[in-house]
Short mmCIF file of N, CA and C and ligand atoms in Angstrom, two decimals:
data_model
loop_
_atom_site.label_atom_id
_atom_site.label_comp_id
_atom_site.label_asym_id
_atom_site.label_seq_id
_atom_site.Cartn_x
_atom_site.Cartn_y
_atom_site.Cartn_z
N MET T 1 -4.26 8.07 14.14
CA MET T 1 -3.32 7.24 13.38
C MET T 1 -2.70 6.21 14.32
N LYS T 2 -2.42 5.03 13.78
CA LYS T 2 -1.94 3.93 14.63
C LYS T 2 -0.63 3.35 14.07
N ALA T 3 0.33 3.16 14.97
CA ALA T 3 1.61 2.57 14.56
C ALA T 3 1.93 1.35 15.39
N LEU T 4 2.50 0.35 14.74
CA LEU T 4 3.02 -0.83 15.44
C LEU T 4 4.54 -0.78 15.32
N ILE T 5 5.21 -0.78 16.49
CA ILE T 5 6.66 -0.76 16.51
C ILE T 5 7.13 -2.16 16.88
N VAL T 6 7.88 -2.80 16.01
CA VAL T 6 8.37 -4.16 16.25
C VAL T 6 9.87 -4.10 16.52
N TYR T 7 10.26 -4.59 17.71
CA TYR T 7 11.68 -4.62 18.07
C TYR T 7 12.22 -6.02 17.81
N GLY T 8 13.27 -6.11 16.99
CA GLY T 8 13.71 -7.42 16.52
C GLY T 8 15.00 -7.94 17.11
N SER T 9 15.61 -7.20 18.04
CA SER T 9 16.88 -7.68 18.59
C SER T 9 16.66 -8.77 19.64
N PRO T 10 17.54 -9.78 19.68
CA PRO T 10 17.46 -10.78 20.76
C PRO T 10 17.69 -10.15 22.14
N HIS T 11 18.23 -8.93 22.17
CA HIS T 11 18.50 -8.27 23.45
C HIS T 11 17.33 -7.43 23.95
N GLY T 12 16.23 -7.45 23.24
CA GLY T 12 15.02 -6.75 23.69
C GLY T 12 15.29 -5.31 24.08
N LYS T 13 14.85 -4.93 25.29
CA LYS T 13 14.97 -3.53 25.72
C LYS T 13 16.41 -3.12 26.01
N MET T 14 17.33 -4.09 26.09
CA MET T 14 18.74 -3.77 26.33
C MET T 14 19.51 -3.54 25.02
N SER T 15 18.80 -3.53 23.90
CA SER T 15 19.49 -3.50 22.60
C SER T 15 19.75 -2.09 22.09
N ALA T 16 20.69 -2.03 21.14
CA ALA T 16 21.00 -0.74 20.49
C ALA T 16 19.82 -0.27 19.64
N THR T 17 19.09 -1.18 19.05
CA THR T 17 17.97 -0.78 18.19
C THR T 17 16.75 -0.35 18.99
N TYR T 18 16.68 -0.80 20.27
CA TYR T 18 15.51 -0.41 21.07
C TYR T 18 15.50 1.10 21.30
N ARG T 19 16.71 1.68 21.48
CA ARG T 19 16.76 3.12 21.82
C ARG T 19 16.17 4.01 20.70
N PRO T 20 16.67 3.91 19.45
CA PRO T 20 16.06 4.75 18.41
C PRO T 20 14.60 4.38 18.14
N GLY T 21 14.29 3.08 18.24
CA GLY T 21 12.91 2.65 17.98
C GLY T 21 11.94 3.22 19.00
N SER T 22 12.32 3.12 20.28
CA SER T 22 11.42 3.60 21.34
C SER T 22 11.35 5.14 21.36
N ASN T 23 12.46 5.79 20.99
CA ASN T 23 12.42 7.26 20.89
C ASN T 23 11.49 7.70 19.76
N PHE T 24 11.55 6.95 18.65
CA PHE T 24 10.65 7.25 17.53
C PHE T 24 9.20 7.06 17.96
N ALA T 25 8.96 5.96 18.72
CA ALA T 25 7.60 5.68 19.21
C ALA T 25 7.13 6.82 20.12
N LYS T 26 8.03 7.30 20.97
CA LYS T 26 7.67 8.38 21.89
C LYS T 26 7.29 9.64 21.10
N GLY T 27 8.07 9.93 20.04
CA GLY T 27 7.77 11.09 19.21
C GLY T 27 6.39 10.99 18.57
N LEU T 28 6.07 9.79 18.09
CA LEU T 28 4.74 9.59 17.49
C LEU T 28 3.65 9.78 18.53
N LYS T 29 3.90 9.22 19.74
CA LYS T 29 2.90 9.33 20.82
C LYS T 29 2.65 10.80 21.15
N ASP T 30 3.74 11.57 21.21
CA ASP T 30 3.62 13.01 21.50
C ASP T 30 2.79 13.73 20.43
N GLU T 31 2.80 13.17 19.21
CA GLU T 31 2.03 13.76 18.11
C GLU T 31 0.59 13.23 18.08
N GLY T 32 0.25 12.39 19.08
CA GLY T 32 -1.14 11.92 19.17
C GLY T 32 -1.40 10.57 18.54
N TRP T 33 -0.35 9.89 18.09
CA TRP T 33 -0.55 8.57 17.49
C TRP T 33 -0.85 7.52 18.58
N ALA T 34 -1.62 6.51 18.23
CA ALA T 34 -1.79 5.33 19.08
C ALA T 34 -0.63 4.39 18.77
N ILE T 35 0.06 3.94 19.83
CA ILE T 35 1.28 3.14 19.64
C ILE T 35 1.11 1.76 20.25
N ASP T 36 1.49 0.75 19.49
CA ASP T 36 1.57 -0.61 20.01
C ASP T 36 3.02 -1.06 19.82
N GLU T 37 3.62 -1.62 20.87
CA GLU T 37 5.01 -2.04 20.78
C GLU T 37 5.14 -3.54 21.03
N LEU T 38 5.96 -4.17 20.19
CA LEU T 38 6.07 -5.62 20.22
C LEU T 38 7.54 -6.01 20.23
N ILE T 39 7.94 -6.74 21.27
CA ILE T 39 9.33 -7.23 21.34
C ILE T 39 9.34 -8.68 20.89
N ILE T 40 9.87 -8.90 19.70
CA ILE T 40 9.85 -10.22 19.07
C ILE T 40 10.43 -11.31 19.98
N ASN T 41 11.48 -10.93 20.72
CA ASN T 41 12.16 -11.90 21.58
C ASN T 41 11.24 -12.48 22.67
N ASP T 42 10.18 -11.73 23.01
CA ASP T 42 9.27 -12.18 24.07
C ASP T 42 8.16 -13.09 23.56
N VAL T 43 8.12 -13.29 22.24
CA VAL T 43 7.00 -14.04 21.65
C VAL T 43 7.47 -15.41 21.17
N GLU T 44 6.65 -16.44 21.43
CA GLU T 44 6.97 -17.77 20.88
C GLU T 44 6.59 -17.77 19.40
N ILE T 45 7.58 -17.96 18.54
CA ILE T 45 7.32 -17.96 17.10
C ILE T 45 7.98 -19.21 16.48
N LYS T 46 7.14 -20.13 16.03
CA LYS T 46 7.68 -21.32 15.36
C LYS T 46 8.06 -20.96 13.92
N HIS T 47 8.92 -21.78 13.32
CA HIS T 47 9.28 -21.55 11.92
C HIS T 47 8.05 -21.75 11.03
N CYS T 48 7.99 -21.01 9.93
CA CYS T 48 6.95 -21.25 8.92
C CYS T 48 7.15 -22.65 8.35
N LEU T 49 6.04 -23.41 8.21
CA LEU T 49 6.12 -24.77 7.67
C LEU T 49 6.14 -24.77 6.15
N GLY T 50 5.83 -23.63 5.55
CA GLY T 50 5.81 -23.54 4.09
C GLY T 50 4.67 -24.31 3.46
N CYS T 51 3.64 -24.62 4.24
CA CYS T 51 2.53 -25.44 3.72
C CYS T 51 1.54 -24.61 2.90
N CYS T 52 1.57 -23.28 3.10
CA CYS T 52 0.67 -22.35 2.40
C CYS T 52 -0.81 -22.60 2.72
N ALA T 53 -1.09 -23.32 3.81
CA ALA T 53 -2.48 -23.53 4.22
C ALA T 53 -3.16 -22.19 4.50
N CYS T 54 -2.39 -21.20 4.99
CA CYS T 54 -2.97 -19.89 5.32
C CYS T 54 -3.45 -19.14 4.09
N TRP T 55 -3.08 -19.61 2.91
CA TRP T 55 -3.61 -19.05 1.67
C TRP T 55 -4.68 -19.97 1.06
N LEU T 56 -4.41 -21.28 1.16
CA LEU T 56 -5.18 -22.21 0.34
C LEU T 56 -6.27 -22.99 1.09
N LYS T 57 -5.99 -23.38 2.36
CA LYS T 57 -6.94 -24.24 3.07
C LYS T 57 -7.73 -23.50 4.13
N THR T 58 -7.04 -22.65 4.90
CA THR T 58 -7.69 -21.88 5.97
C THR T 58 -7.33 -20.41 5.75
N PRO T 59 -7.92 -19.77 4.73
CA PRO T 59 -7.47 -18.43 4.30
C PRO T 59 -7.32 -17.44 5.45
N GLY T 60 -6.10 -16.90 5.58
CA GLY T 60 -5.82 -15.88 6.59
C GLY T 60 -5.48 -16.45 7.96
N VAL T 61 -5.48 -17.77 8.11
CA VAL T 61 -5.21 -18.38 9.43
C VAL T 61 -4.13 -19.45 9.29
N CYS T 62 -3.11 -19.33 10.16
CA CYS T 62 -2.01 -20.31 10.16
C CYS T 62 -2.44 -21.56 10.92
N VAL T 63 -1.95 -22.70 10.48
CA VAL T 63 -2.29 -23.96 11.16
C VAL T 63 -1.55 -24.10 12.50
N GLN T 64 -0.46 -23.35 12.67
CA GLN T 64 0.31 -23.46 13.91
C GLN T 64 -0.26 -22.54 14.98
N LYS T 65 -0.24 -23.02 16.21
CA LYS T 65 -0.77 -22.23 17.33
C LYS T 65 0.38 -21.80 18.23
N ASP T 66 0.66 -20.51 18.23
CA ASP T 66 1.72 -19.96 19.09
C ASP T 66 1.48 -18.46 19.21
N GLY T 67 2.49 -17.69 19.58
CA GLY T 67 2.32 -16.26 19.80
C GLY T 67 1.95 -15.47 18.56
N MET T 68 2.09 -16.07 17.39
CA MET T 68 1.82 -15.32 16.16
C MET T 68 0.34 -15.00 15.95
N GLU T 69 -0.55 -15.76 16.63
CA GLU T 69 -1.98 -15.44 16.48
C GLU T 69 -2.25 -14.02 16.98
N ASP T 70 -1.68 -13.68 18.13
CA ASP T 70 -1.82 -12.34 18.69
C ASP T 70 -1.08 -11.31 17.83
N VAL T 71 0.11 -11.69 17.37
CA VAL T 71 0.92 -10.75 16.56
C VAL T 71 0.17 -10.38 15.28
N ILE T 72 -0.43 -11.38 14.63
CA ILE T 72 -1.18 -11.12 13.39
C ILE T 72 -2.31 -10.12 13.66
N GLN T 73 -3.03 -10.32 14.77
CA GLN T 73 -4.13 -9.40 15.12
C GLN T 73 -3.63 -7.97 15.28
N ARG T 74 -2.44 -7.85 15.88
CA ARG T 74 -1.90 -6.51 16.15
C ARG T 74 -1.44 -5.80 14.88
N HIS T 75 -1.38 -6.51 13.76
CA HIS T 75 -1.02 -5.88 12.48
C HIS T 75 -2.25 -5.36 11.72
N GLN T 76 -3.44 -5.56 12.30
CA GLN T 76 -4.66 -5.11 11.61
C GLN T 76 -4.83 -3.60 11.78
N ASN T 77 -5.29 -2.95 10.74
CA ASN T 77 -5.67 -1.53 10.78
C ASN T 77 -4.56 -0.61 11.28
N ILE T 78 -3.35 -0.84 10.86
CA ILE T 78 -2.26 0.06 11.22
C ILE T 78 -1.98 1.02 10.06
N ASP T 79 -1.47 2.21 10.42
CA ASP T 79 -1.09 3.18 9.39
C ASP T 79 0.41 3.15 9.14
N LEU T 80 1.15 2.64 10.14
CA LEU T 80 2.61 2.61 10.04
C LEU T 80 3.14 1.38 10.75
N LEU T 81 4.05 0.68 10.09
CA LEU T 81 4.75 -0.45 10.72
C LEU T 81 6.23 -0.08 10.77
N VAL T 82 6.78 -0.08 11.99
CA VAL T 82 8.20 0.22 12.17
C VAL T 82 8.90 -1.04 12.64
N LEU T 83 9.93 -1.44 11.92
CA LEU T 83 10.75 -2.57 12.35
C LEU T 83 12.11 -2.03 12.79
N ALA T 84 12.42 -2.20 14.08
CA ALA T 84 13.72 -1.79 14.61
C ALA T 84 14.53 -3.05 14.87
N ALA T 85 15.48 -3.35 13.99
CA ALA T 85 16.21 -4.61 14.08
C ALA T 85 17.66 -4.42 13.65
N PRO T 86 18.59 -5.12 14.31
CA PRO T 86 19.99 -4.97 13.92
C PRO T 86 20.32 -5.69 12.62
N LEU T 87 21.41 -5.26 12.01
CA LEU T 87 21.92 -5.94 10.81
C LEU T 87 22.66 -7.20 11.25
N TYR T 88 22.25 -8.35 10.74
CA TYR T 88 22.94 -9.62 10.99
C TYR T 88 23.33 -10.20 9.63
N PHE T 89 24.58 -10.08 9.26
CA PHE T 89 25.07 -10.64 8.00
C PHE T 89 24.16 -10.31 6.81
N TYR T 90 24.07 -9.05 6.48
CA TYR T 90 23.28 -8.56 5.34
C TYR T 90 21.78 -8.83 5.50
N SER T 91 21.36 -9.19 6.69
CA SER T 91 19.95 -9.53 6.88
C SER T 91 19.53 -9.17 8.30
N VAL T 92 18.57 -9.91 8.83
CA VAL T 92 18.02 -9.63 10.16
C VAL T 92 18.24 -10.86 11.05
N PRO T 93 18.10 -10.72 12.38
CA PRO T 93 18.19 -11.91 13.24
C PRO T 93 17.16 -12.97 12.83
N GLY T 94 17.53 -14.23 13.05
CA GLY T 94 16.68 -15.33 12.59
C GLY T 94 15.24 -15.24 13.05
N LYS T 95 15.02 -14.77 14.27
CA LYS T 95 13.65 -14.73 14.79
C LYS T 95 12.83 -13.68 14.05
N VAL T 96 13.49 -12.63 13.58
CA VAL T 96 12.77 -11.62 12.79
C VAL T 96 12.35 -12.23 11.45
N LYS T 97 13.23 -13.07 10.89
CA LYS T 97 12.88 -13.74 9.62
C LYS T 97 11.68 -14.67 9.85
N ASP T 98 11.70 -15.39 10.99
CA ASP T 98 10.56 -16.26 11.30
C ASP T 98 9.28 -15.43 11.43
N TYR T 99 9.39 -14.31 12.15
CA TYR T 99 8.23 -13.41 12.31
C TYR T 99 7.71 -12.98 10.94
N TRP T 100 8.64 -12.60 10.06
CA TRP T 100 8.20 -12.09 8.75
C TRP T 100 7.57 -13.20 7.91
N ASP T 101 8.20 -14.39 7.95
CA ASP T 101 7.62 -15.52 7.19
C ASP T 101 6.22 -15.85 7.71
N ARG T 102 6.08 -15.79 9.04
CA ARG T 102 4.79 -16.16 9.64
C ARG T 102 3.73 -15.06 9.47
N ASN T 103 4.12 -13.91 8.91
CA ASN T 103 3.13 -12.89 8.53
C ASN T 103 2.39 -13.27 7.25
N MET T 104 2.76 -14.41 6.69
CA MET T 104 2.17 -14.86 5.41
C MET T 104 0.63 -14.77 5.38
N PRO T 105 -0.10 -15.10 6.47
CA PRO T 105 -1.56 -14.97 6.40
C PRO T 105 -2.01 -13.55 6.05
N LEU T 106 -1.20 -12.55 6.45
CA LEU T 106 -1.56 -11.16 6.16
C LEU T 106 -1.42 -10.83 4.67
N TYR T 107 -0.67 -11.67 3.97
CA TYR T 107 -0.46 -11.46 2.53
C TYR T 107 -1.48 -12.23 1.69
N LEU T 108 -2.59 -12.59 2.32
CA LEU T 108 -3.62 -13.36 1.62
C LEU T 108 -4.06 -12.69 0.32
N SER T 109 -4.09 -11.35 0.35
CA SER T 109 -4.53 -10.63 -0.86
C SER T 109 -3.60 -10.90 -2.04
N GLU T 110 -2.34 -11.28 -1.74
CA GLU T 110 -1.41 -11.60 -2.84
C GLU T 110 -1.93 -12.82 -3.61
N SER T 111 -2.45 -13.82 -2.86
CA SER T 111 -2.97 -15.01 -3.54
C SER T 111 -4.18 -14.63 -4.39
N ARG T 112 -4.97 -13.65 -3.88
CA ARG T 112 -6.16 -13.22 -4.64
C ARG T 112 -5.72 -12.43 -5.88
N LYS T 113 -4.56 -11.75 -5.75
CA LYS T 113 -4.03 -11.03 -6.92
C LYS T 113 -3.65 -12.01 -8.02
N PHE T 114 -3.02 -13.13 -7.59
CA PHE T 114 -2.63 -14.15 -8.58
C PHE T 114 -3.88 -14.65 -9.32
N ALA T 115 -4.98 -14.73 -8.57
CA ALA T 115 -6.21 -15.25 -9.17
C ALA T 115 -6.99 -14.15 -9.90
N GLY T 116 -6.44 -12.93 -9.95
CA GLY T 116 -7.08 -11.83 -10.67
C GLY T 116 -8.30 -11.28 -9.95
N GLN T 117 -8.42 -11.56 -8.64
CA GLN T 117 -9.63 -11.13 -7.91
C GLN T 117 -9.49 -9.75 -7.27
N THR T 118 -8.26 -9.24 -7.18
CA THR T 118 -8.04 -7.93 -6.58
C THR T 118 -6.72 -7.37 -7.11
N ASP T 119 -6.54 -6.06 -6.96
CA ASP T 119 -5.22 -5.52 -7.30
C ASP T 119 -4.56 -4.91 -6.07
N LYS T 120 -5.13 -5.21 -4.89
CA LYS T 120 -4.63 -4.64 -3.63
C LYS T 120 -3.69 -5.63 -2.92
N SER T 121 -2.63 -5.08 -2.32
CA SER T 121 -1.76 -5.85 -1.45
C SER T 121 -1.99 -5.40 -0.01
N TRP T 122 -1.73 -6.29 0.95
CA TRP T 122 -1.82 -5.90 2.38
C TRP T 122 -0.91 -4.70 2.63
N THR T 123 0.26 -4.71 2.03
CA THR T 123 1.24 -3.65 2.28
C THR T 123 0.82 -2.30 1.69
N ASP T 124 -0.23 -2.26 0.88
CA ASP T 124 -0.72 -0.97 0.35
C ASP T 124 -1.40 -0.15 1.44
N SER T 125 -1.77 -0.81 2.57
CA SER T 125 -2.62 -0.14 3.55
C SER T 125 -1.83 0.59 4.64
N PHE T 126 -0.50 0.50 4.62
CA PHE T 126 0.30 1.20 5.64
C PHE T 126 1.67 1.56 5.07
N LYS T 127 2.35 2.47 5.78
CA LYS T 127 3.74 2.82 5.45
C LYS T 127 4.65 1.93 6.28
N PHE T 128 5.85 1.71 5.77
CA PHE T 128 6.82 0.86 6.46
C PHE T 128 8.11 1.62 6.69
N LEU T 129 8.65 1.52 7.91
CA LEU T 129 9.92 2.17 8.23
C LEU T 129 10.84 1.16 8.88
N LEU T 130 12.08 1.08 8.39
CA LEU T 130 13.08 0.19 8.99
C LEU T 130 14.11 1.05 9.73
N ILE T 131 14.33 0.71 11.02
CA ILE T 131 15.39 1.34 11.80
C ILE T 131 16.40 0.24 12.10
N SER T 132 17.67 0.46 11.72
CA SER T 132 18.65 -0.60 11.92
C SER T 132 19.96 -0.05 12.46
N THR T 133 20.70 -0.91 13.14
CA THR T 133 22.05 -0.55 13.61
C THR T 133 23.01 -1.63 13.16
N ARG T 134 24.29 -1.29 13.17
CA ARG T 134 25.32 -2.27 12.83
C ARG T 134 26.60 -1.90 13.54
N ASP T 135 27.57 -2.81 13.56
CA ASP T 135 28.83 -2.57 14.26
C ASP T 135 30.01 -2.53 13.33
N PHE T 136 30.00 -3.46 12.34
CA PHE T 136 31.14 -3.51 11.44
C PHE T 136 30.66 -3.27 10.02
N GLN T 137 31.14 -4.00 9.01
CA GLN T 137 30.76 -3.68 7.62
C GLN T 137 29.50 -4.41 7.18
C1 LIG E 201 25.17 -12.81 14.28
C2 LIG E 201 25.55 -11.36 14.11
C3 LIG E 201 25.74 -10.87 12.82
C4 LIG E 201 26.10 -9.53 12.62
N1 LIG E 201 26.32 -9.09 11.34
C5 LIG E 201 26.72 -7.81 11.16
C6 LIG E 201 27.04 -7.32 9.85
O1 LIG E 201 26.97 -8.05 8.86
N2 LIG E 201 27.46 -6.04 9.73
C7 LIG E 201 27.58 -5.21 10.81
O2 LIG E 201 27.98 -4.05 10.63
N3 LIG E 201 27.26 -5.61 12.05
C8 LIG E 201 26.86 -6.89 12.25
N4 LIG E 201 26.57 -7.34 13.52
C9 LIG E 201 26.61 -6.38 14.65
C10 LIG E 201 25.22 -5.87 15.02
O3 LIG E 201 24.50 -5.43 13.87
C11 LIG E 201 25.35 -4.68 15.98
O4 LIG E 201 26.06 -5.09 17.13
C12 LIG E 201 24.01 -4.11 16.33
O5 LIG E 201 24.19 -2.78 16.80
C13 LIG E 201 23.31 -4.90 17.47
O6 LIG E 201 22.05 -4.28 17.70
P1 LIG E 201 21.13 -4.71 18.93
O7 LIG E 201 21.83 -4.26 20.19
O8 LIG E 201 19.85 -3.96 18.69
O9 LIG E 201 20.95 -6.21 18.89
C14 LIG E 201 26.24 -8.67 13.73
C15 LIG E 201 26.02 -9.18 15.04
C16 LIG E 201 25.68 -10.50 15.22
C17 LIG E 201 25.47 -11.04 16.63
#
């Protein structure tokens, strides 16, 4: 079984969310899982352009060239995706939002669903776990 652990705090390994996330990863490793860990803060991620070329013109491939090409590859064939990210005003840090928007090529099957060509979503192929911390309300 394979898990990708994504750390979303701007503080990387010094963050509050890194501790529970990395402990969870260690527990999985002890159980024999293959673990890949990704610190969002270390990756160059441009904003999504909203052009939808990754669905319509170059299916599954973003027109922008940056760290997301590697990130997209690392989301292939996973059984579990863990996002460890702090709460920022009812949401996530901006770079996590950029990361999530730029995952759009992985949602290519959604465009095929609209066209009636499949009933499968990318998210059907793995479980998702969110680990979050907060300080105030
Ligand atoms: C811009 C910003 C927005 C935040 N918004 C909230 C919030 O709405 N509610 C809350 O309880 N904590 C909020 N916090 C506090 C963080 O969620 C908290 O400090 C968290 O533990 C930081 O985790 P990290 O060390 O992994 O980055 C906010 C912090 C920042 C910097």
